[in-house]
Every structure is written in structure tokens, then in C-alpha cells.
Coordinates of C-alpha atoms and ligand atoms in Angstrom, one line a residue:
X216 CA 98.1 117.9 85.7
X217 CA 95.5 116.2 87.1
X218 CA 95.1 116.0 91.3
X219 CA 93.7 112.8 92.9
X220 CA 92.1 114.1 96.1
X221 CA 90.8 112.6 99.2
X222 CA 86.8 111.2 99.2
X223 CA 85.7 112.1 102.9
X224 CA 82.1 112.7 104.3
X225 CA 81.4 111.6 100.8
X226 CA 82.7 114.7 99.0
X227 CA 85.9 116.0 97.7
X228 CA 88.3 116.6 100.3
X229 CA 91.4 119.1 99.0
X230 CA 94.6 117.9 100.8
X231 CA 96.4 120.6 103.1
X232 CA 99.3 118.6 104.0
X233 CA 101.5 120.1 100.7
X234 CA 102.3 117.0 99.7
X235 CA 102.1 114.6 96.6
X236 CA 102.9 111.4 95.3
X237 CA 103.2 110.8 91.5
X238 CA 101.1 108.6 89.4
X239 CA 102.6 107.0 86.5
X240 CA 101.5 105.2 83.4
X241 CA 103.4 102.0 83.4
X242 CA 102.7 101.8 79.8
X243 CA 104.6 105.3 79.0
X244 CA 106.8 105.8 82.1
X245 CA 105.0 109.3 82.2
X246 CA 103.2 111.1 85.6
X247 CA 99.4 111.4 84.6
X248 CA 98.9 112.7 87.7
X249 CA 99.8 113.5 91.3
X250 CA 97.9 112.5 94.7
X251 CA 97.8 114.1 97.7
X252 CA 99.6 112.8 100.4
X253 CA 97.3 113.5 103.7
X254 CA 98.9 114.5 107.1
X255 CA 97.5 113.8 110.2
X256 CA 94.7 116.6 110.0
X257 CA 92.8 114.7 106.8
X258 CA 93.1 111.5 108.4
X259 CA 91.5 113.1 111.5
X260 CA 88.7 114.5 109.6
X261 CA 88.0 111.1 108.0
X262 CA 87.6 109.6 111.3
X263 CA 85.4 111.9 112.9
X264 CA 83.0 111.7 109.5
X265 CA 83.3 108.3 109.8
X266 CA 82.2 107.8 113.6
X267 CA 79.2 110.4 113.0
X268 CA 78.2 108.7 110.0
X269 CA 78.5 105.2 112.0
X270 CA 75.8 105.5 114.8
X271 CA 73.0 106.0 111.8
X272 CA 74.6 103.1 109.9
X273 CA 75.0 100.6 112.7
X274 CA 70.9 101.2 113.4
X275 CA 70.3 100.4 109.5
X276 CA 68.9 97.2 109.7
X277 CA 70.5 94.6 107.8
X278 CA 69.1 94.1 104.5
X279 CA 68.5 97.7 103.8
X280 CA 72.4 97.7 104.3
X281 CA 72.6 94.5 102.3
X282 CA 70.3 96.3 99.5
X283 CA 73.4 98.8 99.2
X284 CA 75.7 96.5 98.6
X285 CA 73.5 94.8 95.7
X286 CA 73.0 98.1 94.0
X287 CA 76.6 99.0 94.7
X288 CA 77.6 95.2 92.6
X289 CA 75.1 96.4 89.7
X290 CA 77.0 99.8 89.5
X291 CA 80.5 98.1 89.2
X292 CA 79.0 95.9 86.7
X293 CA 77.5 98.9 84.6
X294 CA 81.0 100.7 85.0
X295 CA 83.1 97.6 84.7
X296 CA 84.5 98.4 81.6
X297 CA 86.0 101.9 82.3
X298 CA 87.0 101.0 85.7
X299 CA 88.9 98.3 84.0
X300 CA 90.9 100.7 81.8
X301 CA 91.3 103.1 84.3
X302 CA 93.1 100.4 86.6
X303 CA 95.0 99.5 83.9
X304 CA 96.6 103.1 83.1
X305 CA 97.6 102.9 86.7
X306 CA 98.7 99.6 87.3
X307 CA 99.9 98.3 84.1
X308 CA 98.5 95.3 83.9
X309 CA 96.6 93.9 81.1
X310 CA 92.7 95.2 81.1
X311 CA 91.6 91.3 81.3
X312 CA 93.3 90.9 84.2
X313 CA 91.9 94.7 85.4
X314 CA 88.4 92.8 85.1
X315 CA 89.8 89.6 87.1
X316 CA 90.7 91.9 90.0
X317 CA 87.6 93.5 89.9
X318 CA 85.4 90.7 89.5
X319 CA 87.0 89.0 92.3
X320 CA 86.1 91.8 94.9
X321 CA 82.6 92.0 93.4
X322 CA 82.5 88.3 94.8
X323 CA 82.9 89.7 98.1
X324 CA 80.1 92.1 97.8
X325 CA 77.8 89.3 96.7
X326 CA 78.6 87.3 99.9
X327 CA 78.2 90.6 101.8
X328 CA 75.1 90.8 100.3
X329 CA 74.0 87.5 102.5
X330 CA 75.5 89.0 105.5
X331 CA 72.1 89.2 107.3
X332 CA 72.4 85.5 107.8
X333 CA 75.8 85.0 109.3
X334 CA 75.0 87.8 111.6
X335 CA 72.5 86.2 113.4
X336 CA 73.3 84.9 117.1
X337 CA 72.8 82.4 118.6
X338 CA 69.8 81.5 121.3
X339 CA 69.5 78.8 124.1
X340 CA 66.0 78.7 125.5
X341 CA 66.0 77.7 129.4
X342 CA 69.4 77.3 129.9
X343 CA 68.4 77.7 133.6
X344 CA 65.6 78.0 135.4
X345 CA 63.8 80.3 133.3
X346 CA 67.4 81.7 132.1
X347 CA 67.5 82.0 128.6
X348 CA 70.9 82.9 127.0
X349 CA 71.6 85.0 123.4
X350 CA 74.5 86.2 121.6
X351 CA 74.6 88.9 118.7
X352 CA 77.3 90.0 116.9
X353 CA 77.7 93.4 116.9
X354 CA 80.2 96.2 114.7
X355 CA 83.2 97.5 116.1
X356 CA 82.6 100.9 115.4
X357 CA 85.3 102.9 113.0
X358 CA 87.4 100.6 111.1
X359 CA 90.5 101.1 108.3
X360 CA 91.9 99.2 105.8
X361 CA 95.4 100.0 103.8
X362 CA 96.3 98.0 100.5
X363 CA 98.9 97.2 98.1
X364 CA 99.3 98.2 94.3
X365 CA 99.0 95.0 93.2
X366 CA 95.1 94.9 93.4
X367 CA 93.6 98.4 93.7
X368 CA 89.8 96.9 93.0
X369 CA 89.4 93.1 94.8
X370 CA 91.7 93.8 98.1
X371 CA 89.6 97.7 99.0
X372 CA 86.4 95.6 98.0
X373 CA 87.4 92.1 100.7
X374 CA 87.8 94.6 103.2
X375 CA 85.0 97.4 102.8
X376 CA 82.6 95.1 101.9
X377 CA 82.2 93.1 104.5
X378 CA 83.3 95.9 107.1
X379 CA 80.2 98.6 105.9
X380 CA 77.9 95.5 105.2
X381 CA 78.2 94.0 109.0
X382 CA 77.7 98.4 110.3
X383 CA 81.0 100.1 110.4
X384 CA 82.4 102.9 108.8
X385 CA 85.4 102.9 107.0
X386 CA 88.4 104.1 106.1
X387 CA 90.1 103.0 103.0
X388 CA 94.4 104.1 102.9
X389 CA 94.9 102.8 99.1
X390 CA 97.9 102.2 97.5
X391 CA 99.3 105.9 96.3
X392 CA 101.0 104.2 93.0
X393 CA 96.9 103.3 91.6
X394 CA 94.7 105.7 93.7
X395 CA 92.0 106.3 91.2
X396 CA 89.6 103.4 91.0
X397 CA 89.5 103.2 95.4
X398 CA 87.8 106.5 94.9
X399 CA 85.6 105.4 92.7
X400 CA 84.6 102.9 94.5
X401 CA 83.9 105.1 97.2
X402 CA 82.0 107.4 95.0
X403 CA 79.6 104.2 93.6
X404 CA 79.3 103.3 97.0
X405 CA 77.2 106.5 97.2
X406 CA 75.5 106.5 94.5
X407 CA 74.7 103.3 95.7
X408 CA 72.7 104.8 98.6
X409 CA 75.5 104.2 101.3
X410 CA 74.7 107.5 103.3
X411 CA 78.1 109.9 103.6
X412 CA 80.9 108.7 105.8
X413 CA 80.4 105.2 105.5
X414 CA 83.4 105.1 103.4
X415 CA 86.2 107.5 102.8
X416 CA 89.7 107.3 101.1
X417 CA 92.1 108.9 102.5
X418 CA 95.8 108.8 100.4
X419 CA 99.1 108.4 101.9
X420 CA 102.1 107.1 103.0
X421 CA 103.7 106.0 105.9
X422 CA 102.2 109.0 107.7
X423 CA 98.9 108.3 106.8
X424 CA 99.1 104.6 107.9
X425 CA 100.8 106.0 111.1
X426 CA 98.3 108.3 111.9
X427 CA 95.4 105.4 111.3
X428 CA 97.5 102.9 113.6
X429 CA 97.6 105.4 116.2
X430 CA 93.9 107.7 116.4
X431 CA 92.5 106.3 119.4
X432 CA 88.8 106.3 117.4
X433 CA 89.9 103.2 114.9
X434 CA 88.7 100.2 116.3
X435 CA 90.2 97.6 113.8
X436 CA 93.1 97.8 110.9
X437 CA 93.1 95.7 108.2
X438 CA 96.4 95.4 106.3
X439 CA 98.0 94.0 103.1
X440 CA 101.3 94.9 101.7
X441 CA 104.9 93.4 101.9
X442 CA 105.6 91.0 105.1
X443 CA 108.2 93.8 107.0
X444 CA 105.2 96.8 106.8
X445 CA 102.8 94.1 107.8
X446 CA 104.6 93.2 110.5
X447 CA 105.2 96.8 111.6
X448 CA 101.2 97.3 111.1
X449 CA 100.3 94.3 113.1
X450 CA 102.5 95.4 115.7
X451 CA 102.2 99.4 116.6
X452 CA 98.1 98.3 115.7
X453 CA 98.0 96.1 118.5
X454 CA 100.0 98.3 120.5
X455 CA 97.5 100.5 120.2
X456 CA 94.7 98.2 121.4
X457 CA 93.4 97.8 117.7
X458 CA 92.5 94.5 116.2
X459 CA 94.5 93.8 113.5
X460 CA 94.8 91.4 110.7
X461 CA 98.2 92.1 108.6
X462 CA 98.6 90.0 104.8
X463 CA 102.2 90.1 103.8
X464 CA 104.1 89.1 101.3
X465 CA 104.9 85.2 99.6
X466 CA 107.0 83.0 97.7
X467 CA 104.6 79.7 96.3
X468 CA 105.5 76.7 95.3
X469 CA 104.3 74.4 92.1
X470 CA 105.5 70.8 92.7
X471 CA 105.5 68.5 90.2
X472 CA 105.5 65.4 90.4
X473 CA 106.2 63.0 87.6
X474 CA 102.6 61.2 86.9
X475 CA 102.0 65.2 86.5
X476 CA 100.3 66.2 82.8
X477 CA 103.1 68.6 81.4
X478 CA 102.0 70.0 79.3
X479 CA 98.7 71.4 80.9
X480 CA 101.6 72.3 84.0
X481 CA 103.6 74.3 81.5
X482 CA 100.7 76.3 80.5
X483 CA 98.9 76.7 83.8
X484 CA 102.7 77.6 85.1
X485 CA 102.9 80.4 82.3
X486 CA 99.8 82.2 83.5
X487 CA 100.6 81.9 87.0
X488 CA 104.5 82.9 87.3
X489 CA 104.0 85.5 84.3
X490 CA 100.4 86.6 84.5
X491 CA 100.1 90.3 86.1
X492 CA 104.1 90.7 85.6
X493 CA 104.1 88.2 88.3
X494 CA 103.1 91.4 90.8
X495 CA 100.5 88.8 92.6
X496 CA 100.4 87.1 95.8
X497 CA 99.2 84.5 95.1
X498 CA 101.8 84.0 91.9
X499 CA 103.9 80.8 91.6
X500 CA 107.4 81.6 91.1
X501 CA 109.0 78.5 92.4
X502 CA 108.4 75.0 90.4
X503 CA 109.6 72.3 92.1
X504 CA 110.1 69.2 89.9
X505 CA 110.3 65.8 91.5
X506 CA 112.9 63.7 89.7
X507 CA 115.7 64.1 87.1
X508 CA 113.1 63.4 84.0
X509 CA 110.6 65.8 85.5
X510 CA 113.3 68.6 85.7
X511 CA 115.0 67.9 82.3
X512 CA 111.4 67.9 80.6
X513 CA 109.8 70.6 82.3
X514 CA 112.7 72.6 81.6
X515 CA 112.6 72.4 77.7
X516 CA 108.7 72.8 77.3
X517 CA 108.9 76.0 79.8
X518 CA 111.3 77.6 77.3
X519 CA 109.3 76.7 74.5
X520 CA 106.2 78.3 75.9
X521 CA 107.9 81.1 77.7
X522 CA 108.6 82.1 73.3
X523 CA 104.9 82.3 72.6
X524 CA 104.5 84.7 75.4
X525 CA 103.8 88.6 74.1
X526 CA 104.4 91.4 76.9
X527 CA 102.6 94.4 75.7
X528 CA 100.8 97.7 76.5
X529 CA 98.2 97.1 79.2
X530 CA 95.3 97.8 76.6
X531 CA 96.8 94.8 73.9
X532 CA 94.1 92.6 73.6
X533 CA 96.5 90.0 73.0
X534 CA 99.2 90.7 75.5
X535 CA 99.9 88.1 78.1
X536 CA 101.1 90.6 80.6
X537 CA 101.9 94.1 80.1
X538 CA 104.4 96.8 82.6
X539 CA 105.2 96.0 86.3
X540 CA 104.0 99.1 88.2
X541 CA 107.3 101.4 88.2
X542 CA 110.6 102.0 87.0
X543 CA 112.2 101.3 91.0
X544 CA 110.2 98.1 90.5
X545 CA 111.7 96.8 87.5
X546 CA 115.1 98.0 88.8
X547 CA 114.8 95.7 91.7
X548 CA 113.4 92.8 89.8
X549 CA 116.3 92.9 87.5
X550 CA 118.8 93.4 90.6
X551 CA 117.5 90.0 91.4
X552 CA 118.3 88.6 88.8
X553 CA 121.3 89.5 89.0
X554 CA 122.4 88.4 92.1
X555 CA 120.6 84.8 91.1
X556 CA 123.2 85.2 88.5
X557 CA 126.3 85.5 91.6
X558 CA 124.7 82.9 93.7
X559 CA 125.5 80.3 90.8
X560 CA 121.7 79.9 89.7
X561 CA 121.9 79.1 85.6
X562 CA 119.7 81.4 84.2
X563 CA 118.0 80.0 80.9
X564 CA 115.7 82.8 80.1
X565 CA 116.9 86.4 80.5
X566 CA 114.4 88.9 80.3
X567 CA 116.4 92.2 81.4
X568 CA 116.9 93.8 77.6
X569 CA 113.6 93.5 77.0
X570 CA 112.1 96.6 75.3
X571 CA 108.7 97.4 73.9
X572 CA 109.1 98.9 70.4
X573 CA 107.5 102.7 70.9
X574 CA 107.4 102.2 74.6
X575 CA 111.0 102.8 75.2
X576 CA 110.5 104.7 78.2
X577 CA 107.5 102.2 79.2
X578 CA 108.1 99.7 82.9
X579 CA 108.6 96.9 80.7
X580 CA 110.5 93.5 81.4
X581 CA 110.5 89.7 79.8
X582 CA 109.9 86.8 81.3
X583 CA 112.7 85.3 83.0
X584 CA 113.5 81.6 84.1
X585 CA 116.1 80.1 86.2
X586 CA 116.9 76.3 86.9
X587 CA 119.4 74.9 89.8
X588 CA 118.1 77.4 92.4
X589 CA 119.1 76.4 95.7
X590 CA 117.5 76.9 99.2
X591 CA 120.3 78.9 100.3
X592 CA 119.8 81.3 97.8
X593 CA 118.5 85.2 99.1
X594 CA 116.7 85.1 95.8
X595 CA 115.2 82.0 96.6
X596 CA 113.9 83.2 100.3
X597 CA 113.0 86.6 98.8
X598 CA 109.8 87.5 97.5
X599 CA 110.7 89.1 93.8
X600 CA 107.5 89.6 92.9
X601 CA 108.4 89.9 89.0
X602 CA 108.2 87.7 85.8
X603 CA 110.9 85.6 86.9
X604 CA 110.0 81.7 87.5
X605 CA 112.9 79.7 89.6
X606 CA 113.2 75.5 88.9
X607 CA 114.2 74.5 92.7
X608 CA 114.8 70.5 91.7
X609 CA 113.7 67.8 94.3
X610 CA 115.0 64.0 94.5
X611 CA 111.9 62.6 96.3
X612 CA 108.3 63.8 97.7
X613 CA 109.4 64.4 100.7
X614 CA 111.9 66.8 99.5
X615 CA 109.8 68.9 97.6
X616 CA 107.3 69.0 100.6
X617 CA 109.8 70.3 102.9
X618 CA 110.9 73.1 100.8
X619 CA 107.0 75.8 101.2
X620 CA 106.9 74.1 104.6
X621 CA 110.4 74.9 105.6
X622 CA 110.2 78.7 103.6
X623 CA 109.4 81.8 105.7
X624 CA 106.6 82.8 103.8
X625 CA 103.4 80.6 103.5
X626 CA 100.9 82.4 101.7
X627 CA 99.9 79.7 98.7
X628 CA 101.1 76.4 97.1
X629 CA 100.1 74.2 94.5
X630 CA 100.9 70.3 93.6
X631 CA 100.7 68.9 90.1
X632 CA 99.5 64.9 90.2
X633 CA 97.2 62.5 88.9
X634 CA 97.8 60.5 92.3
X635 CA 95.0 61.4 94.8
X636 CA 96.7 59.7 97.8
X637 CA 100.0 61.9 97.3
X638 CA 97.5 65.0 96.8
X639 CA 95.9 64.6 99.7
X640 CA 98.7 63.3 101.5
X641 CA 100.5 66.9 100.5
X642 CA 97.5 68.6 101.3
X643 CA 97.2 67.8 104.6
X644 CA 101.1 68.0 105.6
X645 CA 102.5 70.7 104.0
X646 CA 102.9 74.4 106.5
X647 CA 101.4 76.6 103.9
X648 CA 97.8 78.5 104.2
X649 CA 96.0 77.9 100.6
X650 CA 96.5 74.8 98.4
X651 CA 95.6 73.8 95.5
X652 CA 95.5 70.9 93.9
X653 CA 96.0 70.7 90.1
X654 CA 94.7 74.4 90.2
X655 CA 97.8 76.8 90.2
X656 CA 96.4 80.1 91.6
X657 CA 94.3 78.8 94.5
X658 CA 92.8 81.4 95.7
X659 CA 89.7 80.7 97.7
X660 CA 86.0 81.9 97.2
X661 CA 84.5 84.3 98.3
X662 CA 82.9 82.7 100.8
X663 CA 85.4 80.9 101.7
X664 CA 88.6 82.9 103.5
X665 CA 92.1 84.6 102.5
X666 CA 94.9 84.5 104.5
X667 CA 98.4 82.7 104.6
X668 CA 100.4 81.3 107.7
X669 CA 104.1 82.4 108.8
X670 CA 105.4 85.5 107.5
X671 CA 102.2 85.9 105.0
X672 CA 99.8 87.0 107.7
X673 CA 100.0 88.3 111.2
X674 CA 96.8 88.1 113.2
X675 CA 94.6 85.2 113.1
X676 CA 92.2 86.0 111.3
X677 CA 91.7 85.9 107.7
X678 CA 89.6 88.0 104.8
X679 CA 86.3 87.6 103.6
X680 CA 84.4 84.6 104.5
X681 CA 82.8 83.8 108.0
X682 CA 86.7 85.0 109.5
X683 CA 86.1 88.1 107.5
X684 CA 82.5 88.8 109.3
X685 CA 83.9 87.6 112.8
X686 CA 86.9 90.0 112.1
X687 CA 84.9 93.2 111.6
X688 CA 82.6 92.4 114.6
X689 CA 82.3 91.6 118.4
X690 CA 80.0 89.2 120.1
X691 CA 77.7 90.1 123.0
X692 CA 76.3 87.3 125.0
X693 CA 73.4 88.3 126.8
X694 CA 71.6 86.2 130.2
X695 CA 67.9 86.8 130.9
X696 CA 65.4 86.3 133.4
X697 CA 62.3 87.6 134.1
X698 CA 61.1 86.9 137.7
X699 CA 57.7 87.2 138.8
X700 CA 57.7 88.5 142.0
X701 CA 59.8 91.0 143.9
X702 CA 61.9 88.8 146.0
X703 CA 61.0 85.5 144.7
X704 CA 63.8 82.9 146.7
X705 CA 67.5 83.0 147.3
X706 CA 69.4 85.9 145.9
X707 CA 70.7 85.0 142.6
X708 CA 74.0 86.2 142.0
X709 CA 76.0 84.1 139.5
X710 CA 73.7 80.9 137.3
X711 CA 75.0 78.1 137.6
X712 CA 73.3 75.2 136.4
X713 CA 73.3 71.8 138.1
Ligands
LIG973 P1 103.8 97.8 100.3 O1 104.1 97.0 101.6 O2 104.9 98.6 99.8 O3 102.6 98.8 100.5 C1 101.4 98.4 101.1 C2 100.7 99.6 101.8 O4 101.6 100.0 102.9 C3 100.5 100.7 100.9 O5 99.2 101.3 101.1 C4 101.6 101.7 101.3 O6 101.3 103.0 101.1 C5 101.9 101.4 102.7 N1 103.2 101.6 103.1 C6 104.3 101.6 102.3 N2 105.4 101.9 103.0 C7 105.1 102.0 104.3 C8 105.8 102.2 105.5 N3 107.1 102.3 105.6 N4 105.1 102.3 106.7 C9 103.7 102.1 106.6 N5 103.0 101.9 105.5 C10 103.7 101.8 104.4 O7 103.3 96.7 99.3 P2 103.0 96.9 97.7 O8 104.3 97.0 97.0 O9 102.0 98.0 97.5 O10 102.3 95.5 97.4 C11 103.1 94.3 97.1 C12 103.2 93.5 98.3 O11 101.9 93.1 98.8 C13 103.9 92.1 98.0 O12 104.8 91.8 99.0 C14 102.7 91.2 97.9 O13 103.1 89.8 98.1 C15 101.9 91.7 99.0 N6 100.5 91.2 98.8 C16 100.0 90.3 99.7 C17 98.7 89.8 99.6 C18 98.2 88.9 100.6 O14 97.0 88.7 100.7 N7 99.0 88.2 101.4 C19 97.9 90.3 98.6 C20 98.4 91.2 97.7 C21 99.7 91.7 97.8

């Protein structure tokens, strides 16, 4: 069976800890392969390539770092296809949506590719008498990033990218369910010139994330995961005098209110609860109708589009969504339903006995939809992260508002209209990180940032962007003057300017 090792000093590094996680295909319920779990010994090693390979890397000037990252994007784009297939076989999603997830990390590297510009400082000429003052930003030195499943291409690429492009080393601790394209990554990035060190992948689990939250030569931890590990990430970071920025998990909201197109909602509410087997962040699997008639009608065309939708093998060209990413997965998402079941929720749509014909053993579950969920409800203030879309109904505006504002997660929301004033209205009140209006998934460009608010991120910083750049680097602020003479007046001690 096939071993998925560590990448470290940019070779091969064999495991010594004795221990492995499986990999499955989704699509077959089978182990392809196993991947080493490291102890704290591999994660050490990692480090110490990493902070010898960082002194060279930090003195790179900028766009010979930047030129990297642009022959780095030109090698993803020549491999796109088999990385695409190879993220499917691990993840179980559909290989167009494999392609989404690494497209939307290749957007990063294009903005790191401009990074020479944003790192500029800043200059005031003769802010005293013959003072002048600068700033420069400068990297942090080692840095580390751990990530979910749920997109083993795009969340590696927000953080590395902008870490390695701004002259830190880095550390990548992937998720061990779809190890194989991080390394990859980590191999392209070599081949893209990045010298060796700059970025290794070190598997694991919680040892490995322990052992990164705790060696005293990791400057900064990026995080993203499920809210509890984020939490514990952000907090035993910190604790150990690391910056930290921790993505958890969410719960968005689609209102809709009723000058809303329906049936353009129904469909972009199809790709966005269903899509991936729901296993995205940035998913909406709450739709909150405004209004009896809203409800009633957005109920009936739901159900009628939730029939056209065909879950199949992740390499079915014309599968809407394929298996969710293991069999304790599915177990829990169909848990879920059942308790939605006990806490009175009518559910319309059942997709529990759903089974793929020749894929018997395969993580496969339907779509599911419920209507009359209540705020109460644990599987209304629990992420589920599954094909399961809940109709939380609303009496007024203000109601629906209140219900992402009020929830514990804030991570996206969405709001269907064709009224701009109660768009923007929405947009501006409502307690939730990313909005979008009329656009279901509203995840930001690349050069614009990532991050939710409550129990979706801890830290204050978000990914990519400006926040990504100021996250992955400190500022120096430097005071000059260059008298003439020896002792040329009073002693100068502390400028101050009046
Ligand atoms: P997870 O929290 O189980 O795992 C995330 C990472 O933490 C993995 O690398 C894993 O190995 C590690 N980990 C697991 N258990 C740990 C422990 N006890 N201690 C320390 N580290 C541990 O998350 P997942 O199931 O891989 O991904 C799905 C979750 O990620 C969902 O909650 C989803 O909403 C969230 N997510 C959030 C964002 C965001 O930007 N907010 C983006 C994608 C996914």
C-alpha cells in the first residue's frame, strides 16, 4: 500500500514516529493508502530546515521571490488537471469543484505575486529637524499553518502563499484525511525554484499540531478547522507567545425576502447547501424565508429541484456532488438528522437510504431538507456540515436579521432581494463577517480578505489580502539623523516636535 511521507528540507522525509493514518477513497470506502503520523522529532526537523533555509530567503529580494511564486502558478496550471483528480480520490468531491478549490488558492498566489508593492513602508521626510522617519515591514521568521479536509488545495495555498512570498519559511500540518496534493504542492514549489526549506509538510494529528503550538522557533500559526480545535489553537498559540489567527467552523444564513427571484434563489440555493456535500464553510444551510408565501413557495420549488440533483462518483462529469469525506462523517450527518427528527423539525426530504448503485460501500448520502426548524434547535446551532438545507421561517425583516446575528457562528451570510435599501440596510446591520448580496457563496477575492466574526475566527486578523501580508509580517519604524558635527547643541534624547 502506498505510504504518504513527510516533504522536509525539500526531500522525502520517512516518518519514525510508527504511526499512520488511513486514506480512503470516498468514492469506494476503501484505504488507498496510509500517512505517517509525525511525532515531535519530524516536526523538530522541519523547523530547524525551515529556520536555516529562512535567513537566505528573507535576503531574496522581492521579486526574485515574487518570480517563484509566478512560475510556481504556471506549474499548477500545467498540472491542474491531475492535481484535480488526485484531490478528488481523496476528498470526494466532484473533480469541477477539485478545480474550484484549486483555482481559488492559485488567486492567492497571483496577489502574492504583487507582494513587492504592499511591502513597501512608509517614509516621512523631515519629520524633525533633519529627522526623517521610515517603517518596513519585515517577516516573522518560521511560520506554520494546519488545515481542514474540506479544501486541501486553496486553504495550504491562502496561507503559504503569502507567508513564503512576504520571506518566511513554512510549515504546512495538512489535513491527514487528503494529504496528497499539500505535498505536491510543496514539491512544485521546488521545482518552482523555491530553494529547500522554504516549505515543508509535515502530517499529523493532534500531536503534530501540539508540537507546532508549542516549539519555541514558530513565530506565527495559522489555523482552520472546526470552531472547538480553533479555539484550543488560538489559545495554547498565544500561550506560547505565537501570533495566531484560528478559522472555525459556521452555520450561514440565505434570507429571502419576498421581492426575491425564486427561482434563480432555488437554484443558486442548490449549489450552495448541496455543492461539495455541503463539507464548505462557506455553505448555506439555513434559508430563511420572510413571510408565509415566501416559505410555502420556496418550499415546493426546493423539492422540485432538490429531484434533478444526481450525487455520483467524484469523477461523474455530471454529478452535482459526489461522497462526503468518511464513513464517521456521514454517520454524524445522518445522526443529525435524526435528532432534527426528535426536536419536532418536519423533514421533507430524507436523504439517509441513499445508495450509489456499484458503490455500496462508497461515503455516499442525498440531499436532505428540513422546514419548521426552530432557533432552539442543537441542530440548528450546530454546524452539520452535510447535504442537509434547514427552512428557519421569519414573520418580518427584522426577524430574519436577528437570527446570523444572534447565531454563535458568523462566518458568511447571504440576502436574496431586488430592494437595494433593505440590501444595504442588511448589509450594514447584520453581526456576520462576509455578505453577500444576491451572490450565495460570498467568498471574497483574493485580494480582498477571509475571515468570519464570533465563533468562526479567533485572532483578528484575517487571510489573504492586505490582513494576510500584515499577518505574516512585523513593522519596524526606524528615526534618523545625521548630524554634522560632533557635539552639535543640546543633547538629543527623545524628538519631539513642536
Ligand atoms: P478539524 O477541526 O477536524 O481539523 C482541522 C485540523 O486540525 C486538521 O489539520 C486536523 O488534523 C487538526 N486536528 C484535528 N483534531 C485535533 C485536535 N484534537 N487537536 C489539534 N488539532 C487537531 O476540521 P475538518 O473536519 O478537517 O474541517 C472541517 C471544519 O473546518 C468545519 O468546521 C468547517 O466549517 C471548518 N472550515 C472553516 C473554514 C473557515 O475559513 N472558517 C474553512 C474551511 C473549513
Amino acid at each position: 500500500m502506498r505510504t504518504i511521507s513527510h516533504f522536509v528540507n525539500g526531500q522525502t522525509l520517512e516518518g519514525t514516529s510508527g504511526r499512520f493514518g488511513d486514506v480512503f477513497n470516498p468514492n469506494t470506502g476503501e484505504v488507498q493508502a496510509r500517512v505517517q503520523l509525525a511525532s515531535d522529532a519530524e516536526l523538530d526537523a522541519a523547523v530547524q530546515a525551515a529556520a536555516a533555509a529562512q535567513i537566505g530567503w528573507a535576503a531574496t529580494n522581492p521579486q526574485r521571490r515574487a518570480r517563484v511564486m509566478f512560475e510556481f502558478k504556471r506549474l499548477i496550471e500545467r498540472d491542474m488537471n491531475a492535481l484535480a483528480e488526485m484531490l478528488s480520490s481523496e476528498h470526494g468531491k466532484v473533480v469541477a469543484d477539485s478545480k474550484g478549490d484549486i483555482q481559488r488558492g492559485l488567486e492567492v498566489i497571483e496577489f502574492a505575486c504583487g507582494i513587492p508593492h504592499i511591502l513597501k513602508g512608509e517614509y516621512t521626510e523631515g519629520a524633525g529637524p533633519g529627522i526623517d522617519v521610515y517603517s518596513m515591514r519585515q517577516p516573522l521568521g518560521v511560520c506554520a499553518g494546519i488545515t481542514p479536509f474540506n479544501f486541501p488545495a486553496m486553504i495550504p495555498m491562502w496561507m503559504f502563499g503569502i507567508s513564503i512570498a512576504v520571506g518566511n519559511s513554512f510549515i504546512l500540518k495538512p489535513s491527514e484525511k487528503d494529504p496528497t496534493v499539500p505535498v505536491r504542492l510543496a514539491e512544485l514549489m521546488m521545482e518552482a525554484g523555491a530553494p529547500a526549506g522554504v516549505l515543508n509538510v509535515v502530517h499529523g494529528d493532534k500531536t503534530a499540531v501540539d508540537a507546532i503550538l508549542t516549539h519555541p522557533l514558530i513565530r506565527a500559526v495559522s489555523f482552520v478547522g472546526s470552531s472547538d480545535i480553533a479555539h484550543y489553537v488560538y489559545q495554547t498559540g498565544t500561550a506560547h507567545g505565537k501570533r495566531v489567527q484560528a478559522m472555525g467552523g459556521a452555520k450561514n444564513h440565505g434570507i429571502v425576502l419576498p421581492d426575491a427571484d425564486l427561482d434563480q434563489v432555488v437554484k443558486d440555493l442548490s449549489g450552495a447547501a448541496f455543492g461539495s456535500a455541503g463539507e464548505r464553510c462557506m455553505a448555506l444551510p439555513v434559508v430563511v424565508p420572510v413571510g408565509k408565501k415566501t416559505g410555502d413557495e420556496l418550499r415546493e420549488r426546493m423539492v422540485a429541484e432538490m429531484q434533478t440533483l444526481k450525487v455520483g462518483i467524484s469523477t461523474d462529469l455530471d454529478a452535482h456532488y459526489g461522497p462526503v469525506v468518511s464513513a464517521q462523517h456521514r454517520a454524524k450527518i445522518s445522526d443529525y438528522i435524526r435528532i432534527g427528527v426528535e426536536e419536532g423539525a418536519e423533514l421533507v426530504v430524507d436523504g439517509r437510504d441513499f445508495a450509489l448503485q456499484g458503490f455500496e460501500k462508497g461515503f455516499f448520502i442525498g440531499p436532505s431538507l428540513f422546514d419548521g426548524v426552530k432557533k432552539g434547535m442543537k441542530t440548528y446551532q450546530e454546524e452539520i456540515f452535510g447535504p442537509v438545507l434547514q427552512i428557519v421561517r421569519a414573520e418580518t425583516f427584522e426577524e430574519a436579521l436577528a437570527l446570523p446575528s444572534e447565531h454563535q457562528y458568523g462566518n458568511g451570510v447571504a440576502i436574496f432581494t431586488r430592494n437595494g435599501k433593505a440590501a444595504r440596510e442588511f448589509a450594514s446591520r447584520v453581526n456576520v463577517g462576509m455578505v453577500g448580496i444576491n451572490v450565495p457563496i460570498p467568498v471574497p477575492v483574493a485580494y480582498h480578505t477571509f475571515g468570519g466574526w464570533k465563533r468562526s475566527a479567533f485572532g483578528d486578523t484575517n487571510q489573504h489580502g492586505v490582513e494576510g501580508v500584515k499577518f505574516y509580517t512585523k513593522v519596524k519604524t526606524i528615526t534618523a539623523r545625521w548630524p554634522e558635527g560632533d557635539h552639535e547643541g543640546d543633547a538629543f534624547v527623545i524628538p519631539t516636535m513642536k
